[in-house]
Short mmCIF file of C-alpha atoms in Angstrom, two decimals:
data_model
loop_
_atom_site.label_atom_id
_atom_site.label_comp_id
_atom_site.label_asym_id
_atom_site.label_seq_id
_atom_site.Cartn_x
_atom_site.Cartn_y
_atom_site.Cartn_z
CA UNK A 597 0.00 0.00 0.00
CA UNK A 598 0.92 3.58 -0.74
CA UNK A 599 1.76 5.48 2.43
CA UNK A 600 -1.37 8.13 1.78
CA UNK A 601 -3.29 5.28 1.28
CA UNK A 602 -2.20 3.94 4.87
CA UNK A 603 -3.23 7.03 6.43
CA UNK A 604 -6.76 7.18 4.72
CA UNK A 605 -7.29 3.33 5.65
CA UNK A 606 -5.17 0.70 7.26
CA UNK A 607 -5.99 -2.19 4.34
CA UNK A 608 -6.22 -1.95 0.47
CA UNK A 609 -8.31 -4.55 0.86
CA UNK A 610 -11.51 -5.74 2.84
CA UNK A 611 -13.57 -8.57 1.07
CA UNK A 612 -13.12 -10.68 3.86
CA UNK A 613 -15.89 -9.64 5.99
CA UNK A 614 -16.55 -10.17 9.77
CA UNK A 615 -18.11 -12.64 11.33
CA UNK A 616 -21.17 -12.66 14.37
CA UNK A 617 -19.03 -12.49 17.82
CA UNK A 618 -16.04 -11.52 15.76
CA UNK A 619 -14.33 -8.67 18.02
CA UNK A 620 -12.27 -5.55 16.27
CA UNK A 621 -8.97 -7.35 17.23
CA UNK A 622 -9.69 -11.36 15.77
CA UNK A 623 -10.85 -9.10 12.28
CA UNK A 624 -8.15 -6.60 11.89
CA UNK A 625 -5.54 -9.85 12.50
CA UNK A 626 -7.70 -11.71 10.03
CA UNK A 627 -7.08 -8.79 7.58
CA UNK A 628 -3.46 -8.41 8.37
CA UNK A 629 -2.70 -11.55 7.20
CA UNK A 630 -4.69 -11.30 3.98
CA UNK A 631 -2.50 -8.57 3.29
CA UNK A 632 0.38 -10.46 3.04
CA UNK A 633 2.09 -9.92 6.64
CA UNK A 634 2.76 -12.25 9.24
CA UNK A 635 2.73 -9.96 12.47
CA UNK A 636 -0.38 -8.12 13.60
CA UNK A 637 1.49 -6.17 15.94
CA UNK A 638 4.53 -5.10 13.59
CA UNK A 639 1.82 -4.53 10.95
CA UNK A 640 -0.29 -2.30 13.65
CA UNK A 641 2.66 -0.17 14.72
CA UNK A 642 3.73 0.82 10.95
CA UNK A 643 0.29 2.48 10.29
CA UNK A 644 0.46 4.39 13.64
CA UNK A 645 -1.71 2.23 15.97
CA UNK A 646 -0.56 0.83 19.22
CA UNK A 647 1.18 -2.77 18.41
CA UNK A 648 2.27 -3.96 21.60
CA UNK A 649 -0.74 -3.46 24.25
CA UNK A 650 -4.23 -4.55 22.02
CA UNK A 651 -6.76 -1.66 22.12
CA UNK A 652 -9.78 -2.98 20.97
CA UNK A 653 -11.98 0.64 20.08
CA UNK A 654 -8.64 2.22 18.58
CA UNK A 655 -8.47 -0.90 16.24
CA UNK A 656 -12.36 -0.81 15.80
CA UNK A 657 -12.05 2.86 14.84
CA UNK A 658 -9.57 2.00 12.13
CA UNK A 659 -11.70 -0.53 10.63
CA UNK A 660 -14.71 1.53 10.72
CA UNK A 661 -12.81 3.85 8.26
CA UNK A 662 -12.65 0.96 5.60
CA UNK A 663 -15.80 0.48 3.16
CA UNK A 664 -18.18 -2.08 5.05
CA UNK A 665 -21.43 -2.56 4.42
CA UNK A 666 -23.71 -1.32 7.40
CA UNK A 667 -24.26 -4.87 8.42
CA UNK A 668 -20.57 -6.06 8.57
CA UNK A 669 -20.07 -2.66 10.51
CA UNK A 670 -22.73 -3.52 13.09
CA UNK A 671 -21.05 -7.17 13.31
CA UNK A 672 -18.21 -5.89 14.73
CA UNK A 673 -19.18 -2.87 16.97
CA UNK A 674 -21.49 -5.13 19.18
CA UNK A 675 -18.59 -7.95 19.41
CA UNK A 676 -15.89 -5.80 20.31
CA UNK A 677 -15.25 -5.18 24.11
CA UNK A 678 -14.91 -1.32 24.57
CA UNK A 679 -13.55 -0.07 27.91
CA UNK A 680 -15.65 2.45 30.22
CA UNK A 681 -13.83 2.45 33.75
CA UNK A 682 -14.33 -1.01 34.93
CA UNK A 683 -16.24 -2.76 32.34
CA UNK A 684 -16.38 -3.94 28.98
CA UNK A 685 -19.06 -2.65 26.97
CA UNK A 686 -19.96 -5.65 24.16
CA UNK A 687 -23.17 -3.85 22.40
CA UNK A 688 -26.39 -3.69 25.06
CA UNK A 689 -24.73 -5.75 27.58
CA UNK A 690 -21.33 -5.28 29.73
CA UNK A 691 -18.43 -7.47 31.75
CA UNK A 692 -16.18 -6.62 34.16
CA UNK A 693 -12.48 -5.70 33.17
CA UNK A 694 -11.40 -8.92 34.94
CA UNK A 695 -13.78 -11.27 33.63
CA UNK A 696 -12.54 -10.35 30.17
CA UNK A 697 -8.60 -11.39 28.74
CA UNK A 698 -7.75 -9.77 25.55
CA UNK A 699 -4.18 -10.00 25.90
CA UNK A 700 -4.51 -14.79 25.51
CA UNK A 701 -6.01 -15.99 23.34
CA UNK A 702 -8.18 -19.31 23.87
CA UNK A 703 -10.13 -21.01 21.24
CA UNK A 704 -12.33 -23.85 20.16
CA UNK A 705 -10.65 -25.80 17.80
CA UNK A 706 -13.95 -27.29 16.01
CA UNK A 707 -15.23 -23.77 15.85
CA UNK A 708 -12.09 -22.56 14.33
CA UNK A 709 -11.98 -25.04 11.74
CA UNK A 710 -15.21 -24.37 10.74
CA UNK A 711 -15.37 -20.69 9.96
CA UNK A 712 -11.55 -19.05 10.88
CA UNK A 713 -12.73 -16.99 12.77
CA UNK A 714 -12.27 -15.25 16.58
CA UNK A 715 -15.11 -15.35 18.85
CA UNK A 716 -15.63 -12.41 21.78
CA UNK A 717 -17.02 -15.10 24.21
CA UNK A 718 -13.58 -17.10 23.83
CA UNK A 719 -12.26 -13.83 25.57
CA UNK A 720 -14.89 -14.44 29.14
CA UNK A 721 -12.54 -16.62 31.99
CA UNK A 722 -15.96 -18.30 32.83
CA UNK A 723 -16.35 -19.47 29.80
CA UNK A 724 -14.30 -22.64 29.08
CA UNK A 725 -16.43 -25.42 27.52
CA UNK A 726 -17.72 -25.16 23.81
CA UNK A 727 -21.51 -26.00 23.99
CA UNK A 728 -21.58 -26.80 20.12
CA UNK A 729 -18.85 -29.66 20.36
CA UNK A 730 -18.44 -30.24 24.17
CA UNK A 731 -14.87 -29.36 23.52
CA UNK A 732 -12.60 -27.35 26.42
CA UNK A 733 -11.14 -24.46 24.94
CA UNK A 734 -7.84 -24.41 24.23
CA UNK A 735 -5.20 -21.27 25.55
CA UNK A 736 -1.74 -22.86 24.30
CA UNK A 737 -0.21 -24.36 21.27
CA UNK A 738 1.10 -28.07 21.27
CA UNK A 739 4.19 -26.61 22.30
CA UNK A 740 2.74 -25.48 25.61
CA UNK A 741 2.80 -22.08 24.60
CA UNK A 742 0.61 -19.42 25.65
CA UNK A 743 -1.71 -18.03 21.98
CA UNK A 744 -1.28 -14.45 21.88
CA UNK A 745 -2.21 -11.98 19.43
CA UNK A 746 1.25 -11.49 17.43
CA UNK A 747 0.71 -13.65 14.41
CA UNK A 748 -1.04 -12.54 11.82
CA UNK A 749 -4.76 -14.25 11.02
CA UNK A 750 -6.28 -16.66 13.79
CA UNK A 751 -5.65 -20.25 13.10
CA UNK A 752 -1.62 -20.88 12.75
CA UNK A 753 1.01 -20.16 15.69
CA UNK A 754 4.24 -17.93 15.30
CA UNK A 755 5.43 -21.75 14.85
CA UNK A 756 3.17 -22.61 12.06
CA UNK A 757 0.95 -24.68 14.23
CA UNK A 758 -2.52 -25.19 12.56
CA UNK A 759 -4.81 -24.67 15.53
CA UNK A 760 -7.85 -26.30 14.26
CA UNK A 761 -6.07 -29.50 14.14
CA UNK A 762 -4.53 -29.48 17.59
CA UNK A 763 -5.58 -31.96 20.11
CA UNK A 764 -9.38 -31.69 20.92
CA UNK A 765 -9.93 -31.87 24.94
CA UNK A 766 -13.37 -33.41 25.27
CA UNK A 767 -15.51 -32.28 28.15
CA UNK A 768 -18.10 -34.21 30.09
CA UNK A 769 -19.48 -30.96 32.00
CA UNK A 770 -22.78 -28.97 31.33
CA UNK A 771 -22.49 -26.10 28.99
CA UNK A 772 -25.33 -24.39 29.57
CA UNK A 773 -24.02 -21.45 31.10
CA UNK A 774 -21.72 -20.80 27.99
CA UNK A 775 -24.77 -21.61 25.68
CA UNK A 776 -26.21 -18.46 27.84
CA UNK A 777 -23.28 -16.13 27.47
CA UNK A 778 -23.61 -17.21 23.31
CA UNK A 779 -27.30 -16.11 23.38
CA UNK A 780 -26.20 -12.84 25.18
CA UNK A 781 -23.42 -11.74 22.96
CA UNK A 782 -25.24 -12.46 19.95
CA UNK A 783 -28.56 -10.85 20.93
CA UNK A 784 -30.35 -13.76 20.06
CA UNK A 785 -34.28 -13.30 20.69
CA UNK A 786 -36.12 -15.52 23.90
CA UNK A 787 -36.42 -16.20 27.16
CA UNK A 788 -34.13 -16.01 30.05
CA UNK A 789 -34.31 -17.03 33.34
CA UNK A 790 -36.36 -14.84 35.89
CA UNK A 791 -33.03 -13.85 37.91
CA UNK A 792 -31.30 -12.97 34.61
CA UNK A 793 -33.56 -10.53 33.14
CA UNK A 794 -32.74 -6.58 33.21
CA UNK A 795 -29.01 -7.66 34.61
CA UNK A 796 -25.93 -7.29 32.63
CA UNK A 797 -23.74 -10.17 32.04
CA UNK A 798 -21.17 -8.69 34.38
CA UNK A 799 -23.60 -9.43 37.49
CA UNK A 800 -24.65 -13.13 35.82
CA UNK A 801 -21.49 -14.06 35.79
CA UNK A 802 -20.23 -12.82 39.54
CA UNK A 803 -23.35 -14.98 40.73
CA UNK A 804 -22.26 -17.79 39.44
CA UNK A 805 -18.65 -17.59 39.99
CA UNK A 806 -19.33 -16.88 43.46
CA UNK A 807 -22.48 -19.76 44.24
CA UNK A 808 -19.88 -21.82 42.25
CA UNK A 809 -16.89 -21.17 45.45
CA UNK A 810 -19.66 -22.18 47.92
CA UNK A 811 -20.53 -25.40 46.21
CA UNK A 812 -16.65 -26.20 45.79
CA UNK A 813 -16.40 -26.20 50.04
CA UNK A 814 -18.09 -29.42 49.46
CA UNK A 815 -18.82 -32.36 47.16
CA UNK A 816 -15.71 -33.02 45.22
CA UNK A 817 -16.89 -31.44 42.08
CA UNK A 818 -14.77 -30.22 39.62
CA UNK A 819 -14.74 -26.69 39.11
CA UNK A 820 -16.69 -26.73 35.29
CA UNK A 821 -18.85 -29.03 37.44
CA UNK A 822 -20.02 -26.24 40.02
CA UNK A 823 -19.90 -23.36 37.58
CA UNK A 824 -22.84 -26.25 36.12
CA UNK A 825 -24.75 -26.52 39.15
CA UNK A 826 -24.55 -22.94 40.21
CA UNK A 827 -25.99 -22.04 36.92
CA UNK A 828 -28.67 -24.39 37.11
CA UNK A 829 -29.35 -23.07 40.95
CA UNK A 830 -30.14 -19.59 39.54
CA UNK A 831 -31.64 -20.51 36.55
CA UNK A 832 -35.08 -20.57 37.35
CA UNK A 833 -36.75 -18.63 40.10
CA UNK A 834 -35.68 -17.50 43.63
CA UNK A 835 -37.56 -21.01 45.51
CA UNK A 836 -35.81 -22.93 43.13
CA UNK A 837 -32.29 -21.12 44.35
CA UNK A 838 -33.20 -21.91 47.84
CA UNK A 839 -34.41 -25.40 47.19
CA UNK A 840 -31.24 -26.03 45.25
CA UNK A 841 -28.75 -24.67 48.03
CA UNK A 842 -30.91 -26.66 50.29
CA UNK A 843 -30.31 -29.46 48.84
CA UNK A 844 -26.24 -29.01 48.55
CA UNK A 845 -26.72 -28.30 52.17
CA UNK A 846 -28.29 -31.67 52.97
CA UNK A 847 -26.41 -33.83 51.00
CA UNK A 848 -23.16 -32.63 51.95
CA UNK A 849 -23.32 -31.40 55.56
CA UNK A 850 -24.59 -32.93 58.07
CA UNK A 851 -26.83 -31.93 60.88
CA UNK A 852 -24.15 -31.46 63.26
CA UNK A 853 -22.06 -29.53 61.22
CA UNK A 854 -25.06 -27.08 59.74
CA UNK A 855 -26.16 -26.55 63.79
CA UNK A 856 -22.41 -25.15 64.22
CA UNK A 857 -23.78 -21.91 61.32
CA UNK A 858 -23.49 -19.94 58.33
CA UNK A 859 -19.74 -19.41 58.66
CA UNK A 860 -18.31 -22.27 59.61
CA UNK A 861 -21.05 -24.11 56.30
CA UNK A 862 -20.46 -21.38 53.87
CA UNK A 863 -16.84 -20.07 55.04
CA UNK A 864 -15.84 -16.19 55.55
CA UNK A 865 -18.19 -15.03 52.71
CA UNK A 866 -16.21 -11.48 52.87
CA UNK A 867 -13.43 -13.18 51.57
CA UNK A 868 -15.70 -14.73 48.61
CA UNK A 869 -17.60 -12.02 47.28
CA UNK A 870 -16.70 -10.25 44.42
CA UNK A 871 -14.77 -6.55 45.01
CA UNK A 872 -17.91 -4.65 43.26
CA UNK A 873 -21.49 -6.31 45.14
CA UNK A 874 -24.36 -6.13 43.43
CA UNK A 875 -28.26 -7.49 43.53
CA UNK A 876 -27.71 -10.50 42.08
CA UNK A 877 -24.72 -11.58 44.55
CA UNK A 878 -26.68 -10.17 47.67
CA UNK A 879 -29.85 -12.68 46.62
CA UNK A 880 -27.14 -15.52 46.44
CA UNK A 881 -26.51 -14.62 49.66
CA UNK A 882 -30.38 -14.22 51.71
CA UNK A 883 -30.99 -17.54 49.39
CA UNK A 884 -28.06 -19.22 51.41
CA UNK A 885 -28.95 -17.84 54.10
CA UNK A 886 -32.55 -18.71 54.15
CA UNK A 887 -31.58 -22.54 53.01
CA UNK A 888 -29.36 -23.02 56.43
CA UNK A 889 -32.06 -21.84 58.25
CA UNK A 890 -35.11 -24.60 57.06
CA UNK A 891 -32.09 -26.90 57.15
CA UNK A 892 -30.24 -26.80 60.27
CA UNK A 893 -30.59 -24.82 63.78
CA UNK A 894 -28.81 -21.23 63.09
CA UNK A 895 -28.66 -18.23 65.65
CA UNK A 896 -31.92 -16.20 66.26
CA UNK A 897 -30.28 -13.31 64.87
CA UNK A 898 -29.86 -14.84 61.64
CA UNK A 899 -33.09 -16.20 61.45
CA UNK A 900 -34.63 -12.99 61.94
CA UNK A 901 -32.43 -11.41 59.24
CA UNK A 902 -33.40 -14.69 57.11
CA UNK A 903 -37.31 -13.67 57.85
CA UNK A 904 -37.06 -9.94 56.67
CA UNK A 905 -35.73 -10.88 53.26
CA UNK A 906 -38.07 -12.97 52.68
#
């Protein structure tokens, strides 16, 4: 490309269009490499953007310069994650800046194989089973190397490792949560559960995580295994929390240990709770509450506290 071409737009060529849940970054690599380059970040420094720390809106705004149709434009501004303070903005609904890596890459190999491209929900830490293959994602090459965004284009390694053919990690755990992140990020039209609606992702996702540390105290799940359950705890209505908390409680404690109370059942919960509260968490936490109480003998104090939230 001519340098005054550069500066007008960063490719000569865009018939390669994105993809639904294909984020700014996973595009602009694709692109790079149709080009004819094999760094994203080399290629990202020489037309003035920032090539060693990944800023998804700066590379969004450079793409949004080239030609798209109005459709392959609204493709990628609801997939890609744009910073505001402490959360990710991804179209209507937001994350948290920690629930969110940009800088590793992770990937389903069956996914990748099948259309080359990035997905956004790759990029969520609680998400780490594919619900269209039952496949764990994968975050390093064969060579037990982290995948970062250096190479250009999203299925080959610096090494020339083809990463839809690398060794496919079956899992036996429920992906329903991750089917519910899916239907999120790609607006998809329906239902959702009765504690879901109105809440952002961000909130979903601390619930769960956090139900999910409880249920690990006992029952020697796995961790995909609790993120499973606490999912399916909060997936319905707010007796159907309780009920399933209840039932944790009575399989895995027993009436001895649920007389001796909330902390020494559920642990120091100010150590478990997520840094920013919100609704969502604090129902986790009456529903806990109220499932010790019809469960096992718990102070008065509590069980008043237990009554008023009702």
């Amino acid at each position: 490309m001519k340098v005054e071409n550069i500066l007008a737009r960063p490719f000569s060529s865009w018939h390669l269009k994105p993809e639904p849940g294909e984020p700014s970054y996973g595009y602009f690599s694709r692109l790079v490499e149709d080009e004819g380059h094999s760094s994203t970040k080399i290629y990202a420094t020489e037309i003035g953007l920032n090539g060693k720390h990944i800023n998804p809106e700066e590379l969004l705004n450079s793409l949004l310069t080239l030609g798209l149709d109005k459709t392959s434009r609204n493709v990628l501004i609801q997939a890609t994650p744009l910073r505001r303070g402490k959360l990710y903005h991804l179209g209507d609904d937001a994350v948290r800046v920690r629930q969110l890596s940009i800088t590793k890459r992770r990937l389903c190999p069956a996914c990748l194989a099948e259309d080359h491209t990035h997905k956004v929900w790759w990029d969520i830490q609680a998400f780490q089973n594919c619900p269209l293959h039952g496949l764990k994602l994968n975050g390093k090459s064969e060579a037990g190397e982290w995948l970062r965004w250096v190479k250009s284009g999203v299925t080959l390694t610096p090494r020339g490792e083809d990463l839809a053919r690398t060794p496919r990690r079956h899992s036996d755990a429920c992906t329903r949560f991750e089917g519910f992140i899916i239907h999120r990020l790609r607006h998809d039209c329906g239902p959702e559960p009765e504690l879901f609606v109105g809440r952002p992702l961000a909130e979903i996702i601390d619930a769960i995580t956090f139900l999910s540390r409880i249920f690990q105290r006992r029952g020697g799940r796995k961790a995909g295994e609790n993120i499973a359950l606490s999912y399916a705890a909060l997936s319905a209505s707010r007796m159907y929390l309780v009920a399933s908390i209840q039932q944790w409680l009575t399989e895995n404690w027993t009436l001895e240990e649920r007389k001796r109370g909330s902390k020494f059942v559920y642990g120091a919960l100010n150590f478990m709770v997520p840094c920013e509260r919100s609704d969502l968490v604090d129902d986790c936490i009456a529903a806990m509450r109220e499932a010790l109480a019809k469960t096992g003998r718990i102070s008065r104090i509590l069980r008043d506290h237990v009554s008023e939230n009702r």
